[in-house]
Short mmCIF file of N, CA and C in Angstrom, two decimals:
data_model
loop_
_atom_site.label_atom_id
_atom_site.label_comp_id
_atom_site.label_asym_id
_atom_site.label_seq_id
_atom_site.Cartn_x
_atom_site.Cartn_y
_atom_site.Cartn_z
N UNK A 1 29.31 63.57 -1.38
CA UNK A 1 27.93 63.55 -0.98
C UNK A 1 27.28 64.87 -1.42
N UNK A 2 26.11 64.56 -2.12
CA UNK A 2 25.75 65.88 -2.21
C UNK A 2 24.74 66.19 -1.66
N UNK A 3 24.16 67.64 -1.28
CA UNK A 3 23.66 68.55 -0.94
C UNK A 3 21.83 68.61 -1.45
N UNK A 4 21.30 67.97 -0.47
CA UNK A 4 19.72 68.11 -0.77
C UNK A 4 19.00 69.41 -0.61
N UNK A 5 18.59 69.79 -1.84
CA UNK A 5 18.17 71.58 -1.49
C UNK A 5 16.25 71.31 -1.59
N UNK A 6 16.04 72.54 -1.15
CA UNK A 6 14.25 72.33 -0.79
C UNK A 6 13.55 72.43 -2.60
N UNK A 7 14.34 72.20 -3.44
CA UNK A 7 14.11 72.74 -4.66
C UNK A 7 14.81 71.76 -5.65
N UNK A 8 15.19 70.89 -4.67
CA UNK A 8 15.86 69.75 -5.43
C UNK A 8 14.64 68.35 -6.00
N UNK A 9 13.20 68.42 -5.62
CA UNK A 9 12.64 67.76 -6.56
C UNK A 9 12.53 68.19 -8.39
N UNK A 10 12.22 66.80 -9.06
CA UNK A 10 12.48 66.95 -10.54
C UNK A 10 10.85 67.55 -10.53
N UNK A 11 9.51 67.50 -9.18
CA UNK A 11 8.07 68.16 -10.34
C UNK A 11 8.65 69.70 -10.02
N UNK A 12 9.65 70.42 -9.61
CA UNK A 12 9.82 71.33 -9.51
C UNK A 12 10.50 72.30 -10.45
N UNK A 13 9.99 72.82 -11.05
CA UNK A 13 10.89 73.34 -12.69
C UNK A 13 11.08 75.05 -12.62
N UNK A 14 12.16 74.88 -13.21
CA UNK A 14 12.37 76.69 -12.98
C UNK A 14 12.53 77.53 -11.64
N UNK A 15 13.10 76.46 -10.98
CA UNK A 15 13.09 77.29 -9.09
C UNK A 15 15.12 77.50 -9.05
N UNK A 16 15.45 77.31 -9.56
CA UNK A 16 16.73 77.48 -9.44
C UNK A 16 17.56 78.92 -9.13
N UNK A 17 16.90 79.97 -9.71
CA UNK A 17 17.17 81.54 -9.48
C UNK A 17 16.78 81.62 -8.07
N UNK A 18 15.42 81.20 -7.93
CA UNK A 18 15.21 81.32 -6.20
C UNK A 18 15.66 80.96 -5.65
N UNK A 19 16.51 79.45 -5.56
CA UNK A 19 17.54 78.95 -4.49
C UNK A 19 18.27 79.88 -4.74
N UNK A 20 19.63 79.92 -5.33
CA UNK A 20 20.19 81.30 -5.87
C UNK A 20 20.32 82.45 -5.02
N UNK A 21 18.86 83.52 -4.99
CA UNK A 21 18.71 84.09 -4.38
C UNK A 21 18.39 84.24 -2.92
N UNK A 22 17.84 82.80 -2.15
CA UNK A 22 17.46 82.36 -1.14
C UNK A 22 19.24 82.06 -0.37
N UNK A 23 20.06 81.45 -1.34
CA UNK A 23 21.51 81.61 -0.68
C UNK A 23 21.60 83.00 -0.27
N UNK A 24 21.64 83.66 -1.52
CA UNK A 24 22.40 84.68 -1.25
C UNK A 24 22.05 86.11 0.27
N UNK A 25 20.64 85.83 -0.35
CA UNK A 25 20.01 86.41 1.30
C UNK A 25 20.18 86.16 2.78
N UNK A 26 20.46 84.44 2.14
CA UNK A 26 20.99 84.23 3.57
C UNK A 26 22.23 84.38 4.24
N UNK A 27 23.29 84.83 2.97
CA UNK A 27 24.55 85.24 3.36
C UNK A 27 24.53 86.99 3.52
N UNK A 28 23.27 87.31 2.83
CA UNK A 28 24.04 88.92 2.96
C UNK A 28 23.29 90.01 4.00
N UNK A 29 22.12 89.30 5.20
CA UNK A 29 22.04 89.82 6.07
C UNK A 29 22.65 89.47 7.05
N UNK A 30 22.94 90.56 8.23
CA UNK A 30 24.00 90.38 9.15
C UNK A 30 22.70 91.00 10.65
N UNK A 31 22.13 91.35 9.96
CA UNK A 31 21.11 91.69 11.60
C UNK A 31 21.03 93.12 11.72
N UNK A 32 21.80 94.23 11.09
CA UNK A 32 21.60 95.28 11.03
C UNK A 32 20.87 96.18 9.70
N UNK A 33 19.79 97.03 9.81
CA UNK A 33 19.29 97.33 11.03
C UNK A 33 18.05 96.77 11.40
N UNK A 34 17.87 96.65 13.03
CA UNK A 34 16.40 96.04 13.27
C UNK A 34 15.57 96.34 12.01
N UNK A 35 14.51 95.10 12.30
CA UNK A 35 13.63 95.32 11.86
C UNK A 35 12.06 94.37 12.15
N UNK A 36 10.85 95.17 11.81
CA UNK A 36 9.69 94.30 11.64
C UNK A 36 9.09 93.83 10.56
N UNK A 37 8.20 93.15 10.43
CA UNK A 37 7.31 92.86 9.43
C UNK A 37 5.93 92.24 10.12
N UNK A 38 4.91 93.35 9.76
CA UNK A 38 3.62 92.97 10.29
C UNK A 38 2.86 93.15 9.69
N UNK A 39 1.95 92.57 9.25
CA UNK A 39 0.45 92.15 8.66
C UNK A 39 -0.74 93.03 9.11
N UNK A 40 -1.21 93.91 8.32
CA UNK A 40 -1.92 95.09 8.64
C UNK A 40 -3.55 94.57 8.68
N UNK A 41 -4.32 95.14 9.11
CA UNK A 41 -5.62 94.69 9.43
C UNK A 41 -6.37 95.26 8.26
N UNK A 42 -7.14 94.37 7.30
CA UNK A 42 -8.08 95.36 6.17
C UNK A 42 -8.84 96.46 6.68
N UNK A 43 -9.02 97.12 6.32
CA UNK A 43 -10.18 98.02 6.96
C UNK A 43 -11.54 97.76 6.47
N UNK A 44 -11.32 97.39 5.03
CA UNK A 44 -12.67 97.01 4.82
C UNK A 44 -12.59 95.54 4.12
N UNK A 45 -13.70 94.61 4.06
CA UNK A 45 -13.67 93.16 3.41
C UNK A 45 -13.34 93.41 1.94
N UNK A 46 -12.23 92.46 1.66
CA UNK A 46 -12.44 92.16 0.48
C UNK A 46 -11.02 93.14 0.13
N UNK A 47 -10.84 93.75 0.98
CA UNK A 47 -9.14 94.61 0.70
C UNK A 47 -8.33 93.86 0.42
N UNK A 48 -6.99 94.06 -0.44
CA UNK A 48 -6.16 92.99 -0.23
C UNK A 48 -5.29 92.88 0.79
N UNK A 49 -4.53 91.76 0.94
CA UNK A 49 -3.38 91.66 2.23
C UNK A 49 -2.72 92.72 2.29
N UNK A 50 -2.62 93.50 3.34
CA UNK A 50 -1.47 94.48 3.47
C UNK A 50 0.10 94.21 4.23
N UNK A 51 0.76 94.41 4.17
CA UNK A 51 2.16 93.98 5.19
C UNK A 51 3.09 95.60 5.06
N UNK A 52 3.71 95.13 6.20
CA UNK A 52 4.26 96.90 6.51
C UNK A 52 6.01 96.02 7.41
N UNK A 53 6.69 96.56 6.57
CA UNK A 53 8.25 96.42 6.63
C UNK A 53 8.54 97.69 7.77
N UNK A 54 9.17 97.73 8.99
CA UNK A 54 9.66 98.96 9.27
C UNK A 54 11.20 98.23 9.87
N UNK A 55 12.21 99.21 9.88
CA UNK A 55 13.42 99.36 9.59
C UNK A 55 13.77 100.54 10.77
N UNK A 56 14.56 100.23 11.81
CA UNK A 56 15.23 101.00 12.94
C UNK A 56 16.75 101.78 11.99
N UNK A 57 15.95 103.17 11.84
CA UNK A 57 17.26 103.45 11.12
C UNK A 57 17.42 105.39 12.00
N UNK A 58 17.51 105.05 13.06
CA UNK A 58 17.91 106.43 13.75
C UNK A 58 19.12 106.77 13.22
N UNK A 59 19.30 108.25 12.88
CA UNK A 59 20.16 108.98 12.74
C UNK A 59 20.54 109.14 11.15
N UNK A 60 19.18 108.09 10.32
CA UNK A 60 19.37 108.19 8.86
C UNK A 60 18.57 109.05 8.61
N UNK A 61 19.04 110.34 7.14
CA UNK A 61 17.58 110.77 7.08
C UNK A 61 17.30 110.71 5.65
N UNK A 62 16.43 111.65 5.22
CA UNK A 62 15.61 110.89 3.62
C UNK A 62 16.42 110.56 2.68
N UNK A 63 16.87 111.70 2.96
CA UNK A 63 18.59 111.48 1.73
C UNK A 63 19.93 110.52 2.12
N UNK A 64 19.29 109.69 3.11
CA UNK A 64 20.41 109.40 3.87
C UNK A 64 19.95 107.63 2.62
N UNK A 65 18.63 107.85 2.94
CA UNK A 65 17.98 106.57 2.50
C UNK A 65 17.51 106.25 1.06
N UNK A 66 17.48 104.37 0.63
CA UNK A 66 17.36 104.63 -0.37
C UNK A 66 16.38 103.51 -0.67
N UNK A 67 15.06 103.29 -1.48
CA UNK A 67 14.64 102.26 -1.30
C UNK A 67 13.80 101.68 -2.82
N UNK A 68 14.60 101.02 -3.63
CA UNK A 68 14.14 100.62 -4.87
C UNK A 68 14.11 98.55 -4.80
N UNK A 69 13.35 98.76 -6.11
CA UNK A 69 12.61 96.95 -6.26
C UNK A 69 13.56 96.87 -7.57
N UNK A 70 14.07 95.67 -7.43
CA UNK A 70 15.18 94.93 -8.84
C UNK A 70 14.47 93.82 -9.15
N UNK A 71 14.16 93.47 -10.20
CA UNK A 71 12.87 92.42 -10.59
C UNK A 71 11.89 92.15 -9.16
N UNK A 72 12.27 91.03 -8.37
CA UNK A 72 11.41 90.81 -7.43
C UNK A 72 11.83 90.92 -5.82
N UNK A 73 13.15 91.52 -6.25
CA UNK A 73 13.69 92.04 -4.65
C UNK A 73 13.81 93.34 -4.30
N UNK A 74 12.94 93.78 -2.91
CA UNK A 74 13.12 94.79 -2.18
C UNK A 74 14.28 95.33 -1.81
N UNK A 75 15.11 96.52 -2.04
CA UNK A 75 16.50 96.56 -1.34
C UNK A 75 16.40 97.92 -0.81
N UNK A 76 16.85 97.83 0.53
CA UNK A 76 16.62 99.19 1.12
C UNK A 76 18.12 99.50 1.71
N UNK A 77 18.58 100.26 1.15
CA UNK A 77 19.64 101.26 1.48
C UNK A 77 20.01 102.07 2.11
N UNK A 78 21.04 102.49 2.99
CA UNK A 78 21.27 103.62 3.60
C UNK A 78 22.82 104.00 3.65
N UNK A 79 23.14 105.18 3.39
CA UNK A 79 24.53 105.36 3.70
C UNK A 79 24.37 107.26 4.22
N UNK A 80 25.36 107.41 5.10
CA UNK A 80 25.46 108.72 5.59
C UNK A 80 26.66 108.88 5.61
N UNK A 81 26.75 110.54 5.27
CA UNK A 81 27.91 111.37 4.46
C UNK A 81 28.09 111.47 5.51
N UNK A 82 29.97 110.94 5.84
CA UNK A 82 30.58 111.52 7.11
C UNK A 82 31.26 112.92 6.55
N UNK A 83 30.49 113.97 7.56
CA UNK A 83 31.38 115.49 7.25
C UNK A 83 32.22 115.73 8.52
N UNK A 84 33.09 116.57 7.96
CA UNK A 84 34.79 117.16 8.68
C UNK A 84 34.38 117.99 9.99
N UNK A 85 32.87 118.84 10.26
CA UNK A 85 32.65 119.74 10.92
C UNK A 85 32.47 119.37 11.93
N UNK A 86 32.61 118.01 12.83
CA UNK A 86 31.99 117.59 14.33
C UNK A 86 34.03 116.90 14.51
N UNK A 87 34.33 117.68 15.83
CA UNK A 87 35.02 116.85 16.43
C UNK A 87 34.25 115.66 17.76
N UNK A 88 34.54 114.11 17.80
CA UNK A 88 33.97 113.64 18.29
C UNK A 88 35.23 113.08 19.66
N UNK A 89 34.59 113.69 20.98
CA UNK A 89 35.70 113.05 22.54
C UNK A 89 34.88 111.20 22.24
N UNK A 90 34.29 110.91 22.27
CA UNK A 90 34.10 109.20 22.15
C UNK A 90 32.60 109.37 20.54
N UNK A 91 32.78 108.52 20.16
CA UNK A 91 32.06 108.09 19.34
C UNK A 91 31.35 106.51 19.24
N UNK A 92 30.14 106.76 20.20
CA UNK A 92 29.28 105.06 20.12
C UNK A 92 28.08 104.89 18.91
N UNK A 93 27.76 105.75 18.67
CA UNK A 93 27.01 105.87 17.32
C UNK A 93 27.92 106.03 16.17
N UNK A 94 27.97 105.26 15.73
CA UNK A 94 28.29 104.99 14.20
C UNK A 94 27.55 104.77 13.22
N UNK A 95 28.27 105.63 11.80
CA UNK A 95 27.41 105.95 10.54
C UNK A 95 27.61 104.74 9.58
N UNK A 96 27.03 103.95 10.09
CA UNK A 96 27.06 102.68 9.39
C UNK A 96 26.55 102.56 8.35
N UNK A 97 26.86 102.10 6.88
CA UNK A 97 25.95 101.65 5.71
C UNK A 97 25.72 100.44 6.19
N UNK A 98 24.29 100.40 5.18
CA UNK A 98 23.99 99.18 5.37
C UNK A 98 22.94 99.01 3.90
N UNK A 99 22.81 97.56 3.78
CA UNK A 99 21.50 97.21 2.53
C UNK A 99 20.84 96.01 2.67
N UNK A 100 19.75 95.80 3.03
CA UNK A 100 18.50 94.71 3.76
C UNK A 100 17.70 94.34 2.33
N UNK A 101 17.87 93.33 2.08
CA UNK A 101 17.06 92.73 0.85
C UNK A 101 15.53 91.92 1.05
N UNK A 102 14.96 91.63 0.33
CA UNK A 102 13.30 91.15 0.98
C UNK A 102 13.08 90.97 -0.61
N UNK A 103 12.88 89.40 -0.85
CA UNK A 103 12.53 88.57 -1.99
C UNK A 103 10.90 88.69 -1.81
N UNK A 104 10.39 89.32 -2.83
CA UNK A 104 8.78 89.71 -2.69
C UNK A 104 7.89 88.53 -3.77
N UNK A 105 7.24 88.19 -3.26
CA UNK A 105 6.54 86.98 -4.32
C UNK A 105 5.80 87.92 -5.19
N UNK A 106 5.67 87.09 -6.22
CA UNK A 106 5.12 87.46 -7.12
C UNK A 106 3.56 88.08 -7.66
N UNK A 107 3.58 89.60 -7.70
CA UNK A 107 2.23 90.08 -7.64
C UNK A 107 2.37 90.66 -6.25
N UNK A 108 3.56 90.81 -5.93
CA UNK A 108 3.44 92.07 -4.41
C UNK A 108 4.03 93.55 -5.03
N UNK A 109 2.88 94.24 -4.11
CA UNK A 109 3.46 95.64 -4.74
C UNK A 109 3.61 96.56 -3.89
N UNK A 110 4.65 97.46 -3.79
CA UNK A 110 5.57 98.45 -2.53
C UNK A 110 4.33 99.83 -3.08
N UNK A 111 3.32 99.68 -1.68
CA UNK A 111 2.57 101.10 -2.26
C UNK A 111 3.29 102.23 -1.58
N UNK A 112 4.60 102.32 -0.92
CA UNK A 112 4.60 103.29 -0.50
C UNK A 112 5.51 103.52 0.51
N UNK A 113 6.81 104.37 1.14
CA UNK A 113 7.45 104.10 2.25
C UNK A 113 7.33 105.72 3.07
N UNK A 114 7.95 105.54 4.08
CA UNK A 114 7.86 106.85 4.81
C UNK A 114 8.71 106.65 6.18
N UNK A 115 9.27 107.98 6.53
CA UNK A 115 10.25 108.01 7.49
C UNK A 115 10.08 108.85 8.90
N UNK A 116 9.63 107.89 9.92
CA UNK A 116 9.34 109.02 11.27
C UNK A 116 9.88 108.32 12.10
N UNK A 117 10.06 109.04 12.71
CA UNK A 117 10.39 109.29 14.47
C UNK A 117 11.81 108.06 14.41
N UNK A 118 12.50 107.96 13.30
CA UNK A 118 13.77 107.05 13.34
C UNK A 118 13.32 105.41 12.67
N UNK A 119 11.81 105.87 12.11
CA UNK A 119 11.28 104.35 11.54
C UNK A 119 11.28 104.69 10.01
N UNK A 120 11.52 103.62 9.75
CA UNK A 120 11.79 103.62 7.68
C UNK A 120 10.41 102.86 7.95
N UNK A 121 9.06 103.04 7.19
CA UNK A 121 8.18 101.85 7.35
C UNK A 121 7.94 101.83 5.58
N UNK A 122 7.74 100.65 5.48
CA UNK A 122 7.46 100.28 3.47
C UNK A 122 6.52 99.93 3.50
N UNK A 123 5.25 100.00 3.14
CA UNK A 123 4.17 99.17 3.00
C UNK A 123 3.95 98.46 1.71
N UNK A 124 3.26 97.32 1.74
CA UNK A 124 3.26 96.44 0.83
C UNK A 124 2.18 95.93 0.40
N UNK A 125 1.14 95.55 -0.67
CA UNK A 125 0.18 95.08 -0.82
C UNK A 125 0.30 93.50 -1.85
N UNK A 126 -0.63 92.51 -1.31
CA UNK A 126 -0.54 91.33 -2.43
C UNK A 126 -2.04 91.22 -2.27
N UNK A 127 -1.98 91.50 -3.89
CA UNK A 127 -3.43 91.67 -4.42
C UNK A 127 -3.62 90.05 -4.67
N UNK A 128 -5.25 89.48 -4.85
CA UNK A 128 -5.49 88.45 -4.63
C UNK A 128 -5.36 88.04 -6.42
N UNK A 129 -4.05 86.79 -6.33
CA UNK A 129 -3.72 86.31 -7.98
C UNK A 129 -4.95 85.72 -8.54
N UNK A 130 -5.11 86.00 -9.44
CA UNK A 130 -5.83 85.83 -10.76
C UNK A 130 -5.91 84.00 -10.79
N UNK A 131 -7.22 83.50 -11.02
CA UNK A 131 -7.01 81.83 -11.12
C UNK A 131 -6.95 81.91 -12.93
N UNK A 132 -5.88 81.39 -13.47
CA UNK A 132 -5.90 80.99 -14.79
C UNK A 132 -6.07 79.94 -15.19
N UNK A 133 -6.57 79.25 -15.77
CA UNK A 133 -6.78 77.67 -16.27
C UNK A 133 -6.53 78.43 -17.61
N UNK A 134 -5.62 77.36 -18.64
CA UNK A 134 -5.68 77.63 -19.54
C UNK A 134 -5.51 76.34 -20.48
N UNK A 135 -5.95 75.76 -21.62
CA UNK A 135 -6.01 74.56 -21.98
C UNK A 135 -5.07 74.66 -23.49
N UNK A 136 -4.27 73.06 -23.34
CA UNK A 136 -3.11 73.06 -23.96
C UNK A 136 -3.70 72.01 -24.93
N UNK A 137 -3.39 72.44 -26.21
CA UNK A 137 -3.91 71.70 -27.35
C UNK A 137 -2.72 70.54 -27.26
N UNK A 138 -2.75 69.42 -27.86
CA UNK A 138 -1.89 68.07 -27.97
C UNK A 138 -1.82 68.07 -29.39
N UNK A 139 -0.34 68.13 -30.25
CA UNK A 139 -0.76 68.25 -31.64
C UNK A 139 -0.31 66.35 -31.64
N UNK A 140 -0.93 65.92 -32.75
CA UNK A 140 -0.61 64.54 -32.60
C UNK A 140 0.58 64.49 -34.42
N UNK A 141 1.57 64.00 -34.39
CA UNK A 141 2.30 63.68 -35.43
C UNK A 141 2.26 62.36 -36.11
N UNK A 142 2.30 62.55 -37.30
CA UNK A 142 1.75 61.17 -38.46
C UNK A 142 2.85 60.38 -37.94
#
């Protein structure tokens, strides 16, 4: 029996990388670390959509963090250098790596990230797409 995917109609062409990647996202988050995603208010009409990613990453710091775009996925990184100089009597905080991915549609753009008070926040803009009509000649053969 096989497997009906949301991408399994034939008017649907060229979606196959996105299932793909839509697996794979769904296997490679595990829930750490929190996080939000909220929809920012324009300030003025006619702004484009804003959205703002923030990321619970206490005890990471800039260098701890890492946050680059691979064609159309967001990947935000963190790993912290365990050093020799702390003896620890219990240890409940742990220096966990971790890497949170975010499939960005097309024509979204990362204006920007910043790190306070234990918040990673990314902000994001999707500028309003372009309507193209474009007309396809029919060559006709003898």
């Amino acid at each position: 029996m096989s497997r009906m995917t949301p991408f399994a109609s034939p008017l649907l062409l060229g979606f196959d990388t996105m299932e793909k990647t839509l697996e794979r996202l769904a296997k490679a988050n595990d829930g750490y670390p929190p996080y939000n995603i909220e929809r920012l208010r324009p300030s003025v009409n006619g702004e484009p959509e804003r959205l703002r990613i923030t990321l619970a990453v206490a005890g990471f710091s800039e260098d701890d963090l890492e946050v680059t775009i691979e064609e159309n996925q967001l990947i935000i990184r963190g790993r912290q250098v365990e050093t020799g100089e702390r003896e620890y009597l219990y240890r409940g905080i742990a220096a966990r790596q971790f890497q949170r991915m975010f499939v960005l549609a097309d024509g979204m753009q990362v204006s920007g990230a910043g790190l306070r008070n234990g918040l990673l926040s990314v902000d994001l803009i999707r500028p309003e797409p372009e309507r193209m009509v474009r007309k396809i000649n029919i060559s006709v053969s003898d």
